[in-house]
Structure formats: structure tokens, C-alpha cells
Amino acid sequence: MAHSDLAVVGAGPAGMAAAVTAAEAGLSVTLLDEQPRPGGQIYRDVDRAAARRGDILGADFTVGVRLTGALAQPGVAHVPGATVWAIEAGWRLLYTRDGRAAEVTADRVILATGAMERPMPLPGWTLPGVMTAGAGQILLKQSGLVPREAVLVGCGPLLYLVAAQMVRAGVPPRALVETQTKAELIAAFRHAGGALRNGPALAKGLGLIAEIAGAGIDRHTGATDIAIDGEGQAEAVRFRAGGRVHRIPARTVLLHHGVVPNTQAARSLGIAHRWDHGQHCFAPVLDGWGETERAGLFIAGDGAGIAGAKAAEAAGRLAALQAGRQAGRLSRGQRDRQAAPLRAALSRERALRPFLDAAYPPHAPALRPPDATVVCRCEEVTAGDIRRYATLGCTGPNQAKAFGRAGMGPCQGRYCGLTVTALLAEANRQSPEATGYYRIRPPLKPVTLGELAAMDAPARDAAE
Amino acid sequence: MKPASPFLELDEGPRVRVVFDGTPLDLRAGANLAAALLAAGVQTLRHTSVSGAPRGPFCMMGACYDCLVEIDGVVRQACMTEVAEGMEIARPRAGEAGHGA
Amino acid sequence: MDWDYAIIGGGVVGLSVAWGLLRRDLRVAVIDGDDGAFRASRGNFGLVWVQSKGMNEPRYARWSQRSAAAWAGFAEELAERTGRSVGLEQNGGYDLHFSEETLAATVAKYEELKERLDGDYPFEVLGHNALRKEEPAIGPTVVGAILHHQDGHANPLNLLMALADDVRRMGGRVLTGKTVTEVTKPDGFRVACSDGTQVAAGKIVLSAGLGAAQLGPRLGFRAPVRPQRGQVLITEKLPKMINRPSLIARQVDEGGIQIGATNEEVGLDDGVTQPGLSHLAAEAIAAYPALARAQLVRSWGALRVLSPDGLPIYQESAEMPGAYLVTCHSGITLAAAHALTLPDWLESTGAAPDLEAFSEARFAVS
């Protein structure tokens, strides 16, 4: 059984940076990642994609090769294709790779499990052809696929980035159906001070919008009553904007209204989470190094709160420095000297967030959808079902789960959890924090019974 | 099956024969299976066991479990699987079990 | 007095009793906990089970049989009133055995119990081949099974929801998110909650599961209940492959295979552990080898509410007459008896069942 000073879960910017920094401090590191190649979602498959289509994806993507390249050092054991399905105190990380269950033990753990798209339940969002904008971008990065007749729906910088990349690939989207209003953008300027601290990022955003405008793509802002029409698959996006109803044919619809921390692993360990009012999501409670209330367990990157790839990298390094300090490999002075510039970078990246959060708020009707809309994709539970469970005494999502199976499917509530919390909070006139979240338990991802049984002690003895 | 792919494919590469739901398909070797099926014009990978509704890839990052397919008797996520020669891919059978809602 | 009864605890036990009282036109308030409370009603295995119950106490076997026999009518009435099916199937259930010795020993005990029950204990022994005809997916290492014809299973979550629904429909008041801090009896009972809520009732039923261990002694009960953890697994939805339930596995009405359960004395820890999951998975695969390829989708730990001898406790308080302790391990099996028969005991009608065997008198004072 492999033992490391540090185990890192997730090979995105936070995880890669953490692994390398810890290894440089002299720690033995195991980096578990479920993708076949490092990069996480933001730098998905960057080693291959940067060479093939770096011009389309842009410099903010290709810069990821700096992180993947640094992984090739003796202190880091990168285990690709490893799906972690349980983490136990002590620490034991159980994972599946090539159809076999395995485990690694470690003195400390950094969870760098990143972000996922904020669920955007709209009528028709379960139809084939409807994907997240992130999925559309992953198809481009990893597989070189660009949807031909696509409409982008929602709000936020990622929507513009995907649109611009599609323009560069020669297949512009048919339209951007944007949910934010001009008023929201204007109101966001009260946070402009923070945004100006990160001038380059702001300039890039404006550049993307200019690129989209230059390509002549229709932009509809302040869209409401959005639905995806289709018989068996997406055929059109219907919405109201500028005082009239529009219907734009589309074979692919890409949804996006922000990303949220993927908190499944942290929640399975009982880590306390707080409600982030600015970002409309839960985030784990951490100290300045990213350490949780459980000693030796750190969370770094977007899984700790959305701040983007550069912030994730800095946070990963900070957590690794503290792990190195705790392991006795770094003096306090060494740790703090390396930490100072990282803290400055982190603060610069975070300064942009209040502006973005205010300018591109989540689409309110998708936070609390109308009754007929499916909110739990796995078990096909509607918003109306959840509201009915509230009248049957469900004060929180775990009771609603028992009554209606929301969150019981294979995605373990990843794509309905925040919606169910929001619906119950509204129905019971409680805060999201008081309403709570699903109790997450292993397996974090499904694992076959055969793999589990192979780890049963008597069976293992017999096989030896 | 759609006659034309709804996707422009930027990459070329050697293809291998797989079978999806009884239909032979030539997909790029080593490609992401969900992406390769989409490129081949397959948008519906399964039907839900609750209502029988069609589903296809949604998140492409292993989180949503909408792209479940059965490969060699085990139900797996297509977006977390790489295309290999001779793969027998089926739509999961749970939806046909007669287990209603 | 606002209510005839205040029921402390809104799980399957409390709601079954509340439902039965409401059905007799009594006024009932149910005081329930919060979303994160230990809830055996949410974590149980869903069996409506007779075999192996009361091996040393035939009166418990009879009580279980009485409830199992009443279950079909209970389920039908609930379905008629709420439009919700509770997925009851009572076509028998198995005790699977991997060794001839344990099978023979269990059969001997069943024969003994059968005699004490005047022959009313319908079971048969199936050898491997006979079992395979009934359950084609059974594995080669299963030597045989005891098929008990009074056994079955239901959807426990649908039962909980149907009760929660119908109790409200009949005018029951369910107060959620409450923690009971004090019960006094100036004239009638007064139940005080931590948020200031007060409930006044003529009688009270303490059906708070493990919560009874703290609250019970203040009402004059011994309430010697302890938690025992059971870890449970459930697979992805699969085509029909298991016909009858057993203590090892059952196929639930939605298609998943539910696998149970560990018996662990770990206090109030309701977590799941890899050794627990692996052990259960190995046992399930031994019983049904095809399960090796099935994906485990969820697992959970739930805390059984156990008395020292594992039997239910039905006790009226000597200190506070009109306060009743109702607690058991098998809230699903006994739901029909709690709904249809227990109200006679609470109301001391002529039809009251003899529950003397389940009083606290059986626990020696130490």
C-alpha cells in the first residue's frame, strides 16, 4: 500500500501547483486525477490541445503547459485515470483505476476538486443537444469539436470566451441569449475599484466582447422566459427579450450562468460550509492556508470558492507550503517568504470577483424554477415536487431526498443540490444556510460491487 | 441517426470500428467516447429509467452521469471513457426493466 | 387542552401511531426533529419481516405476524387515501445460507418456535437447486435457503411520505424542526421545545427513537435503547434479477438492489466505512454473482434503535400516567400494528392487545 506525505486530489491548476510546490519542499506527493491527462477542466488536455489549437483557445489556456510540465519531477507520483470514491480520516484515499479499486494513504490531503457549472434548470434542459458551456469548451479543447448550429444561453465571462473561441474556429454561434440586464452591469460598477486592480483581466473581457461583436453574432440581453424546444433533442431556444418573443433554431444549446465549487469530497468528510451571498453557493470554511477544521485536510482552488485559475494556482501553492511547514520540511520563515507573493496574487485575482458576481448574477428563474421544470436530472424530480415536499414538513434537502429521490441518482446531487436547497429555503422562509445541503457519503462516484468486494479483508487474504 | 454531424471536427486521426446499439461506427482511436459519439451524429446515449426520456452528454466532465452507456456489461460514463477498437456499446438496460416510477 | 395526543417523534413509528389515532377521530400533534436528526425511518432496509423475530419470545413472533398480516389492508387504505403506493410485496422472503450447518441449525430453531406458535409458522427449506428455480441469479456457494411465506418488503420512504401526507390530511398537526426540552404534567401534559413552542395534550407518546434515551428517564421510563449501526448499499437501477427479498439483498421497486446490513456497536456514529462496504459487497456477490458488475450508487449508515433484548418497548409511565413509551427496532414491520392495533392499547379499549411481554418490567433494575 502506497504512503505519501501528501495526497492531492485533482490535477487542475490548484492541484498541480500544490503537488509541485510540496515536492519542491521535500514532501512525497501522490496526485490523483480522474482524467487521463493533467490540466483539470480549465487546462483540459492542454499538452495536446495547446499544440493543435492554441491559436483558437488563446494564451490563457496554453499557459497551462507550464504547470503540467512541472509535474515531471521525482517527488510527484501523478496517478491519472484515478476516480476517488472515498476518503477516510487518517488519511486513506480509495479510488478506482482501470477497473480496479486501490488505495493510497497520506499524512495530509489537499482537495483540489475544482468547480462545476451552476445547475441551470430551464424547461427542456435535459434534452440531448443541451449541454453546459463548459462541456462545449471541453469538446473543443480535448476533442476538437465545435457545434455548428449552437446558441449560447446565460451569462458570464465563460459565455463570451466560448463564443470567441467558436468564432476563431470558424463556426460562430448563432446567437448569445444573455440573461443579465444593462442595469445589473451598471450597478456592478460600484465594484469597479476592485476590478481595476486586475486591469488585464478586465481588458481581456472587453476584448472578447469586441471579438463577438466583430463577428456579427446576435446578442440578446435581459432574456427571460427561456425554454429549449425539441422533440427528442434540442431544436430551438425560445425566450423573451426586448419586448418580444424570439425562437432561434439550434441543434446544440450551451448553458452557463456561473460556476460553483464542487464540494462533494469535502462534504463527505463533514467539513462545515458557509453560504456565500455574493456567489450564491456554499463554500467550505477554511483558514488562511486553505486548511479545514480537520487538521491536515486542505482545500484549494475553485472548490474553496470561485476565483479562477490563477487564484487556484496560488491557493494550491499556499496550502502546499503550510503542509510542508507542518511536516517540518519548511521553516516558518521559508514558508512565509514564499507565501507573500502568492497572497498578493490571490488578493489581486479575488478583487475582480465582486464586479463579475454583480455584473453577471445567476439567472433568477433558474435558481427557483417554475413547478414543471425538472430539477433533479437523475430521478426526474420537478421544482413543484420539491415545493410539495416542503408542505409535507421537509425542512431540509435530506428529508426531501427521502420523499422524492432528488439527489439519489448517480450524480449524487451535484446538479440538483443547490436548486433543492434554494427551493426549500424559499418555501420554508429560511436561509439557505439554515436549510442546509445533502449529506454526502461515499461512494463519491459510483464504483462496482466487484471492485469493492476485492478490498474485503477475507477475500484479499484468500487471494494471496 | 442524423445524416450529418452537428459538429465540425478539427482533428483527424486513425479510426477504429466500434458497435453502438447494434450499429457499427468508425470513431477516432483514443478519442473521448462521448465526444466521438456526438461527432458521429449520436446525440441520445440512453433513456432514463424513470420516464424513458432521451439523454445525451451534458457536462463532459464526469459529474452529471447523463452519458451512461453499457460497455462490456458494465454501465460507465462515455465522457470518462476512451474509444478502443471493438468496443461493444449498448444503451443501459435498466429502462427496459419495467420498473416504473 | 389543544390536543388529545402529543406524539414526540415524527418517524415511521410516531406517524403510524398518529395516523391510527387520527383515524379514530382523536386530535393529534406530532413534534418532529430537524433535517439532520438521526432518522432510522430514512435509513432502514424496508423489510416486512417475520422470520427470525422472537426466537426466544414467541409473543414477539406473534406480534410481528399480526402486523405482517395486517399490512396489506394498511397499505391499501393508505394508497386509497393518499394515492401513494407503498410498494408492498408479501410473497415470502429468504434466509440464505452458505453452509449446511447453519441452515440445519436455523431450521431446528424455527421448528421449535413453530411448535410454540401452534404450528403457525409457514416456512419451507429450499436446497440449492430448488432455490435456483425461484432465483436464477443465485450463486453456487449458496447451499440453500429458508423461505418464509409471511415475509415481504415495502418501500419505506414511500410509507413515510404517505403517512406524513395523510396525518396532515386528517387534521394532524406536525411541528417540524423541534427539539423537546421539557415535559411537565401540571394537569394535562405540556411539552416545551427549545424554540419556545408549547404543546398541551391529554396524553403523550414518546416515539423519538434514540432520542428516548435522554427524554425517557425524565418521564419516568427506563428507556434503555442504544444505537446499533447498519451500513446499507444500493446499486444503480437494474433489470429484474431478484424475486424475493432476503436479509442480504432485495430489489427495490425502482430497480436498484439494496444490500444490507452491518451490525456495529459504534455509538452515535452513522458513517459508512470502506471495510463495511466491501464486506457487504462481497456477501452480496456471493449470493448473486452478477452483482459484481453492478455500480454502487449510494451507501449510508443508519442507527438501529435497540433495546437490550432487541424487542419493542410499550410502556405507560408510572410516574406520569398518560405518557407512553413506544419504541422498536422494526418500525416498518410493525407499522400496521402500530397504526391499527396500538391505539386500542393507548385508549384502553376492550380490543387492547396484551403487550405485557413488552413492558419495561422485563429489564432488571441494576
CSV table of N, CA and C in Angstrom, one decimal, chain A residues 34-37 41 44 52-53 56 115-116 125-132 134-135 138-140 142-149 169 171 232-233 251-252 255 377-380 410-411 414-415 445-446 448, chain B residues 2-11 28 30-32 34-36 38-39 41 43-46 48-66 68 74 76-77 79-80 82:
chain,number,residue,atom,x,y,z
A,34,GLU,N,-8.8,12.1,-12.1
A,34,GLU,CA,-9.7,11.2,-12.9
A,34,GLU,C,-9.5,11.3,-14.4
A,35,GLN,N,-8.9,12.3,-14.8
A,35,GLN,CA,-8.7,12.4,-16.3
A,35,GLN,C,-7.4,11.7,-16.7
A,36,PRO,N,-7.4,11.3,-18.0
A,36,PRO,CA,-6.2,10.6,-18.4
A,36,PRO,C,-5.0,11.4,-18.5
A,37,ARG,N,-5.2,12.8,-18.7
A,37,ARG,CA,-4.0,13.7,-18.8
A,37,ARG,C,-4.3,14.9,-17.9
A,41,GLN,N,-10.2,21.0,-15.7
A,41,GLN,CA,-11.2,21.4,-16.8
A,41,GLN,C,-10.7,22.6,-17.5
A,44,ARG,N,-7.9,21.6,-19.7
A,44,ARG,CA,-8.2,20.2,-20.1
A,44,ARG,C,-7.3,19.8,-21.3
A,52,ARG,N,-2.2,21.7,-30.9
A,52,ARG,CA,-3.1,21.6,-32.0
A,52,ARG,C,-3.9,22.8,-32.3
A,53,ARG,N,-4.3,23.5,-31.2
A,53,ARG,CA,-5.2,24.7,-31.5
A,53,ARG,C,-5.0,25.7,-30.4
A,56,ILE,N,-6.7,29.0,-31.3
A,56,ILE,CA,-8.2,29.2,-31.1
A,56,ILE,C,-8.4,29.3,-29.6
A,115,ALA,N,-14.3,23.3,-9.8
A,115,ALA,CA,-15.7,23.9,-9.9
A,115,ALA,C,-16.5,23.0,-10.8
A,116,MET,N,-17.8,23.2,-10.8
A,116,MET,CA,-18.7,22.7,-11.8
A,116,MET,C,-19.7,23.7,-12.2
A,125,TRP,N,-34.1,21.6,-20.5
A,125,TRP,CA,-32.6,21.5,-20.3
A,125,TRP,C,-32.1,20.0,-20.2
A,126,THR,N,-33.0,19.1,-20.2
A,126,THR,CA,-32.5,17.7,-20.2
A,126,THR,C,-32.4,17.1,-21.6
A,127,LEU,N,-32.9,17.8,-22.6
A,127,LEU,CA,-32.9,17.3,-23.9
A,127,LEU,C,-31.4,17.0,-24.4
A,128,PRO,N,-31.2,15.9,-25.2
A,128,PRO,CA,-30.0,15.8,-25.8
A,128,PRO,C,-29.7,17.0,-26.7
A,129,GLY,N,-28.4,17.4,-26.7
A,129,GLY,CA,-28.1,18.6,-27.5
A,129,GLY,C,-28.0,19.8,-26.6
A,130,VAL,N,-28.5,19.7,-25.4
A,130,VAL,CA,-28.3,20.8,-24.4
A,130,VAL,C,-27.2,20.4,-23.5
A,131,MET,N,-26.2,21.2,-23.4
A,131,MET,CA,-25.0,21.0,-22.6
A,131,MET,C,-24.6,22.2,-21.8
A,132,THR,N,-23.7,22.1,-21.0
A,132,THR,CA,-23.2,23.2,-20.3
A,132,THR,C,-22.2,23.9,-21.3
A,134,GLY,N,-19.4,24.9,-20.4
A,134,GLY,CA,-18.1,24.2,-20.0
A,134,GLY,C,-17.9,23.0,-20.8
A,135,ALA,N,-19.0,22.2,-21.0
A,135,ALA,CA,-19.0,21.0,-21.8
A,135,ALA,C,-18.6,21.3,-23.3
A,138,ILE,N,-15.0,22.0,-23.3
A,138,ILE,CA,-14.2,20.7,-23.2
A,138,ILE,C,-14.2,20.0,-24.5
A,139,LEU,N,-15.3,20.0,-25.2
A,139,LEU,CA,-15.3,19.3,-26.5
A,139,LEU,C,-14.3,19.9,-27.5
A,140,LEU,N,-14.2,21.2,-27.4
A,140,LEU,CA,-13.2,21.9,-28.3
A,140,LEU,C,-11.8,21.6,-27.8
A,142,GLN,N,-10.5,19.2,-25.8
A,142,GLN,CA,-10.0,17.9,-25.8
A,142,GLN,C,-10.2,17.2,-27.1
A,143,SER,N,-11.3,17.4,-27.7
A,143,SER,CA,-11.7,16.6,-28.9
A,143,SER,C,-11.7,17.4,-30.2
A,144,GLY,N,-11.5,18.7,-30.2
A,144,GLY,CA,-11.5,19.4,-31.4
A,144,GLY,C,-12.9,19.5,-32.1
A,145,LEU,N,-13.9,19.5,-31.3
A,145,LEU,CA,-15.3,19.5,-31.8
A,145,LEU,C,-15.9,20.9,-31.6
A,146,VAL,N,-16.5,21.4,-32.6
A,146,VAL,CA,-17.2,22.7,-32.5
A,146,VAL,C,-18.6,22.6,-33.0
A,147,PRO,N,-19.6,22.9,-32.2
A,147,PRO,CA,-21.0,22.7,-32.6
A,147,PRO,C,-21.4,23.7,-33.7
A,148,ARG,N,-22.0,23.2,-34.8
A,148,ARG,CA,-22.3,24.0,-35.9
A,148,ARG,C,-23.5,25.0,-35.8
A,149,GLU,N,-24.5,24.5,-35.1
A,149,GLU,CA,-25.7,25.4,-35.0
A,149,GLU,C,-26.0,25.5,-33.6
A,169,ALA,N,-12.6,29.4,-34.4
A,169,ALA,CA,-12.6,28.1,-35.0
A,169,ALA,C,-13.3,28.1,-36.4
A,171,VAL,N,-16.6,28.6,-36.7
A,171,VAL,CA,-18.0,28.2,-36.6
A,171,VAL,C,-18.7,29.1,-35.5
A,232,GLY,N,-37.4,15.0,-28.6
A,232,GLY,CA,-36.3,14.0,-28.6
A,232,GLY,C,-34.9,14.6,-28.6
A,233,GLN,N,-34.8,15.8,-29.0
A,233,GLN,CA,-33.5,16.5,-28.9
A,233,GLN,C,-33.7,18.0,-29.1
A,251,ARG,N,-29.2,23.2,-32.8
A,251,ARG,CA,-29.0,21.8,-32.6
A,251,ARG,C,-28.2,21.5,-31.3
A,252,THR,N,-27.4,22.6,-30.9
A,252,THR,CA,-26.7,22.5,-29.7
A,252,THR,C,-27.0,23.8,-28.9
A,255,LEU,N,-25.5,26.1,-22.0
A,255,LEU,CA,-26.0,26.8,-20.9
A,255,LEU,C,-24.9,27.2,-19.9
A,377,ARG,N,-32.0,15.8,-12.4
A,377,ARG,CA,-32.0,15.2,-13.7
A,377,ARG,C,-32.0,13.7,-13.6
A,378,CYS,N,-31.3,13.1,-12.6
A,378,CYS,CA,-31.2,11.7,-12.5
A,378,CYS,C,-32.5,11.0,-12.2
A,379,GLU,N,-33.3,11.6,-11.2
A,379,GLU,CA,-34.5,10.9,-10.8
A,379,GLU,C,-35.7,11.7,-11.3
A,380,GLU,N,-35.5,12.7,-12.1
A,380,GLU,CA,-36.6,13.5,-12.8
A,380,GLU,C,-37.6,14.0,-11.8
A,410,PRO,N,-27.1,8.7,-9.7
A,410,PRO,CA,-25.6,8.5,-9.8
A,410,PRO,C,-24.9,9.8,-9.6
A,411,CYS,N,-25.4,11.0,-10.0
A,411,CYS,CA,-24.7,12.2,-9.9
A,411,CYS,C,-24.6,12.7,-8.4
A,414,ARG,N,-25.1,16.4,-7.4
A,414,ARG,CA,-24.3,17.5,-7.9
A,414,ARG,C,-25.1,18.6,-8.7
A,415,TYR,N,-26.0,18.1,-9.5
A,415,TYR,CA,-26.8,19.0,-10.4
A,415,TYR,C,-28.2,19.4,-9.9
A,445,LYS,N,-18.3,8.7,-6.2
A,445,LYS,CA,-18.7,8.4,-7.6
A,445,LYS,C,-18.9,6.9,-7.6
A,446,PRO,N,-19.9,6.4,-8.4
A,446,PRO,CA,-20.2,5.0,-8.4
A,446,PRO,C,-19.0,4.1,-8.6
A,448,THR,N,-18.0,-0.3,-8.8
A,448,THR,CA,-18.7,-1.6,-8.9
A,448,THR,C,-18.6,-2.4,-7.6
B,2,LYS,N,-28.6,10.8,-37.2
B,2,LYS,CA,-28.6,12.0,-38.1
B,2,LYS,C,-27.7,11.8,-39.2
B,3,PRO,N,-28.0,12.3,-40.4
B,3,PRO,CA,-27.2,12.1,-41.6
B,3,PRO,C,-25.9,12.9,-41.4
B,4,ALA,N,-25.9,14.1,-40.9
B,4,ALA,CA,-24.7,14.9,-40.8
B,4,ALA,C,-24.4,15.2,-39.4
B,5,SER,N,-23.1,15.3,-39.0
B,5,SER,CA,-22.8,15.6,-37.7
B,5,SER,C,-23.1,17.1,-37.4
B,6,PRO,N,-23.7,17.3,-36.2
B,6,PRO,CA,-23.9,18.7,-35.8
B,6,PRO,C,-22.6,19.4,-35.3
B,7,PHE,N,-21.5,18.7,-35.5
B,7,PHE,CA,-20.2,19.3,-35.1
B,7,PHE,C,-19.2,19.3,-36.2
B,8,LEU,N,-18.4,20.4,-36.2
B,8,LEU,CA,-17.2,20.5,-37.0
B,8,LEU,C,-16.1,19.8,-36.3
B,9,GLU,N,-15.4,18.9,-37.0
B,9,GLU,CA,-14.3,18.2,-36.4
B,9,GLU,C,-13.0,18.8,-36.8
B,10,LEU,N,-12.2,19.3,-35.9
B,10,LEU,CA,-10.9,19.9,-36.3
B,10,LEU,C,-9.8,18.9,-36.4
B,11,ASP,N,-9.9,17.8,-35.7
B,11,ASP,CA,-8.8,16.8,-35.7
B,11,ASP,C,-9.0,15.6,-36.6
B,28,ARG,N,-12.7,7.9,-33.9
B,28,ARG,CA,-11.2,8.1,-33.8
B,28,ARG,C,-10.6,7.3,-32.6
B,30,GLY,N,-8.8,6.3,-29.4
B,30,GLY,CA,-8.3,7.0,-28.3
B,30,GLY,C,-9.1,8.3,-27.9
B,31,ALA,N,-10.1,8.6,-28.8
B,31,ALA,CA,-10.9,9.8,-28.5
B,31,ALA,C,-11.8,9.6,-27.3
B,32,ASN,N,-12.2,10.7,-26.8
B,32,ASN,CA,-13.2,10.7,-25.7
B,32,ASN,C,-14.5,10.1,-26.3
B,34,ALA,N,-17.7,10.0,-25.5
B,34,ALA,CA,-18.9,10.8,-25.6
B,34,ALA,C,-18.7,11.8,-26.8
B,35,ALA,N,-17.6,12.4,-26.9
B,35,ALA,CA,-17.3,13.3,-28.0
B,35,ALA,C,-17.4,12.6,-29.3
B,36,ALA,N,-16.8,11.4,-29.4
B,36,ALA,CA,-16.7,10.7,-30.6
B,36,ALA,C,-18.1,10.3,-31.1
B,38,LEU,N,-20.9,12.0,-30.3
B,38,LEU,CA,-21.5,13.2,-30.8
B,38,LEU,C,-21.1,13.5,-32.2
B,39,ALA,N,-19.8,13.4,-32.4
B,39,ALA,CA,-19.3,13.7,-33.7
B,39,ALA,C,-19.8,12.8,-34.8
B,41,GLY,N,-22.8,11.9,-34.8
B,41,GLY,CA,-24.2,12.2,-35.0
B,41,GLY,C,-25.1,11.5,-34.0
B,43,GLN,N,-26.7,11.7,-30.6
B,43,GLN,CA,-26.9,12.6,-29.6
B,43,GLN,C,-27.6,12.0,-28.3
B,44,THR,N,-28.4,10.9,-28.6
B,44,THR,CA,-29.1,10.2,-27.5
B,44,THR,C,-28.3,9.0,-27.1
B,45,LEU,N,-27.7,9.0,-25.9
B,45,LEU,CA,-27.0,7.8,-25.5
B,45,LEU,C,-27.8,6.8,-24.7
B,46,ARG,N,-28.9,7.3,-24.0
B,46,ARG,CA,-29.7,6.4,-23.2
B,46,ARG,C,-31.1,7.0,-23.0
B,48,THR,N,-34.0,7.5,-19.8
B,48,THR,CA,-34.0,7.4,-18.3
B,48,THR,C,-34.9,6.2,-17.9
B,49,SER,N,-34.6,5.6,-16.8
B,49,SER,CA,-35.4,4.5,-16.3
B,49,SER,C,-36.7,5.1,-15.6
B,50,VAL,N,-36.8,6.3,-15.3
B,50,VAL,CA,-38.0,6.9,-14.7
B,50,VAL,C,-39.1,7.1,-15.7
B,51,SER,N,-38.8,8.0,-16.7
B,51,SER,CA,-39.8,8.3,-17.7
B,51,SER,C,-39.5,7.9,-19.1
B,52,GLY,N,-38.3,7.3,-19.3
B,52,GLY,CA,-37.9,6.9,-20.7
B,52,GLY,C,-37.4,8.1,-21.5
B,53,ALA,N,-37.2,9.3,-20.9
B,53,ALA,CA,-36.8,10.4,-21.6
B,53,ALA,C,-35.4,10.2,-22.2
B,54,PRO,N,-35.1,10.8,-23.4
B,54,PRO,CA,-33.8,10.6,-24.0
B,54,PRO,C,-32.8,11.5,-23.3
B,55,ARG,N,-31.5,11.1,-23.3
B,55,ARG,CA,-30.4,11.9,-22.7
B,55,ARG,C,-29.2,11.7,-23.5
B,56,GLY,N,-28.4,12.8,-23.5
B,56,GLY,CA,-27.1,12.7,-24.1
B,56,GLY,C,-26.1,13.4,-23.2
B,57,PRO,N,-24.8,13.5,-23.7
B,57,PRO,CA,-23.8,14.1,-22.9
B,57,PRO,C,-24.2,15.5,-22.5
B,58,PHE,N,-23.9,15.9,-21.2
B,58,PHE,CA,-24.4,17.2,-20.7
B,58,PHE,C,-23.2,18.0,-20.1
B,59,CYS,N,-22.4,17.3,-19.3
B,59,CYS,CA,-21.3,18.1,-18.6
B,59,CYS,C,-19.9,17.8,-19.1
B,60,MET,N,-19.7,16.7,-19.8
B,60,MET,CA,-18.4,16.3,-20.3
B,60,MET,C,-17.3,16.3,-19.3
B,61,MET,N,-17.6,16.2,-18.0
B,61,MET,CA,-16.5,16.2,-17.1
B,61,MET,C,-16.8,15.2,-15.9
B,62,GLY,N,-17.6,14.2,-16.2
B,62,GLY,CA,-17.8,13.1,-15.3
B,62,GLY,C,-18.6,13.5,-14.1
B,63,ALA,N,-19.4,14.5,-14.2
B,63,ALA,CA,-20.2,14.9,-13.0
B,63,ALA,C,-21.7,14.6,-13.1
B,64,CYS,N,-22.2,14.6,-14.3
B,64,CYS,CA,-23.7,14.6,-14.4
B,64,CYS,C,-24.3,13.2,-14.6
B,65,TYR,N,-23.5,12.3,-15.1
B,65,TYR,CA,-23.9,10.9,-15.3
B,65,TYR,C,-25.1,10.7,-16.3
B,66,ASP,N,-25.2,11.7,-17.2
B,66,ASP,CA,-26.2,11.6,-18.2
B,66,ASP,C,-25.7,10.8,-19.4
B,68,LEU,N,-24.4,7.9,-19.5
B,68,LEU,CA,-24.1,6.5,-19.2
B,68,LEU,C,-24.4,5.6,-20.4
B,74,VAL,N,-20.8,-3.5,-18.2
B,74,VAL,CA,-20.7,-2.5,-17.0
B,74,VAL,C,-21.2,-1.2,-17.5
B,76,ARG,N,-21.1,2.6,-17.7
B,76,ARG,CA,-20.0,3.6,-17.5
B,76,ARG,C,-20.4,4.9,-18.1
B,77,GLN,N,-19.6,6.0,-17.7
B,77,GLN,CA,-19.8,7.3,-18.3
B,77,GLN,C,-19.0,7.3,-19.6
B,79,CYS,N,-18.2,9.9,-21.2
B,79,CYS,CA,-17.3,11.1,-21.2
B,79,CYS,C,-16.0,10.8,-20.4
B,80,MET,N,-16.0,9.7,-19.7
B,80,MET,CA,-14.8,9.3,-19.0
B,80,MET,C,-14.1,8.1,-19.6
B,82,GLU,N,-12.3,6.2,-23.1
B,82,GLU,CA,-11.6,6.4,-24.4
B,82,GLU,C,-12.0,5.3,-25.4
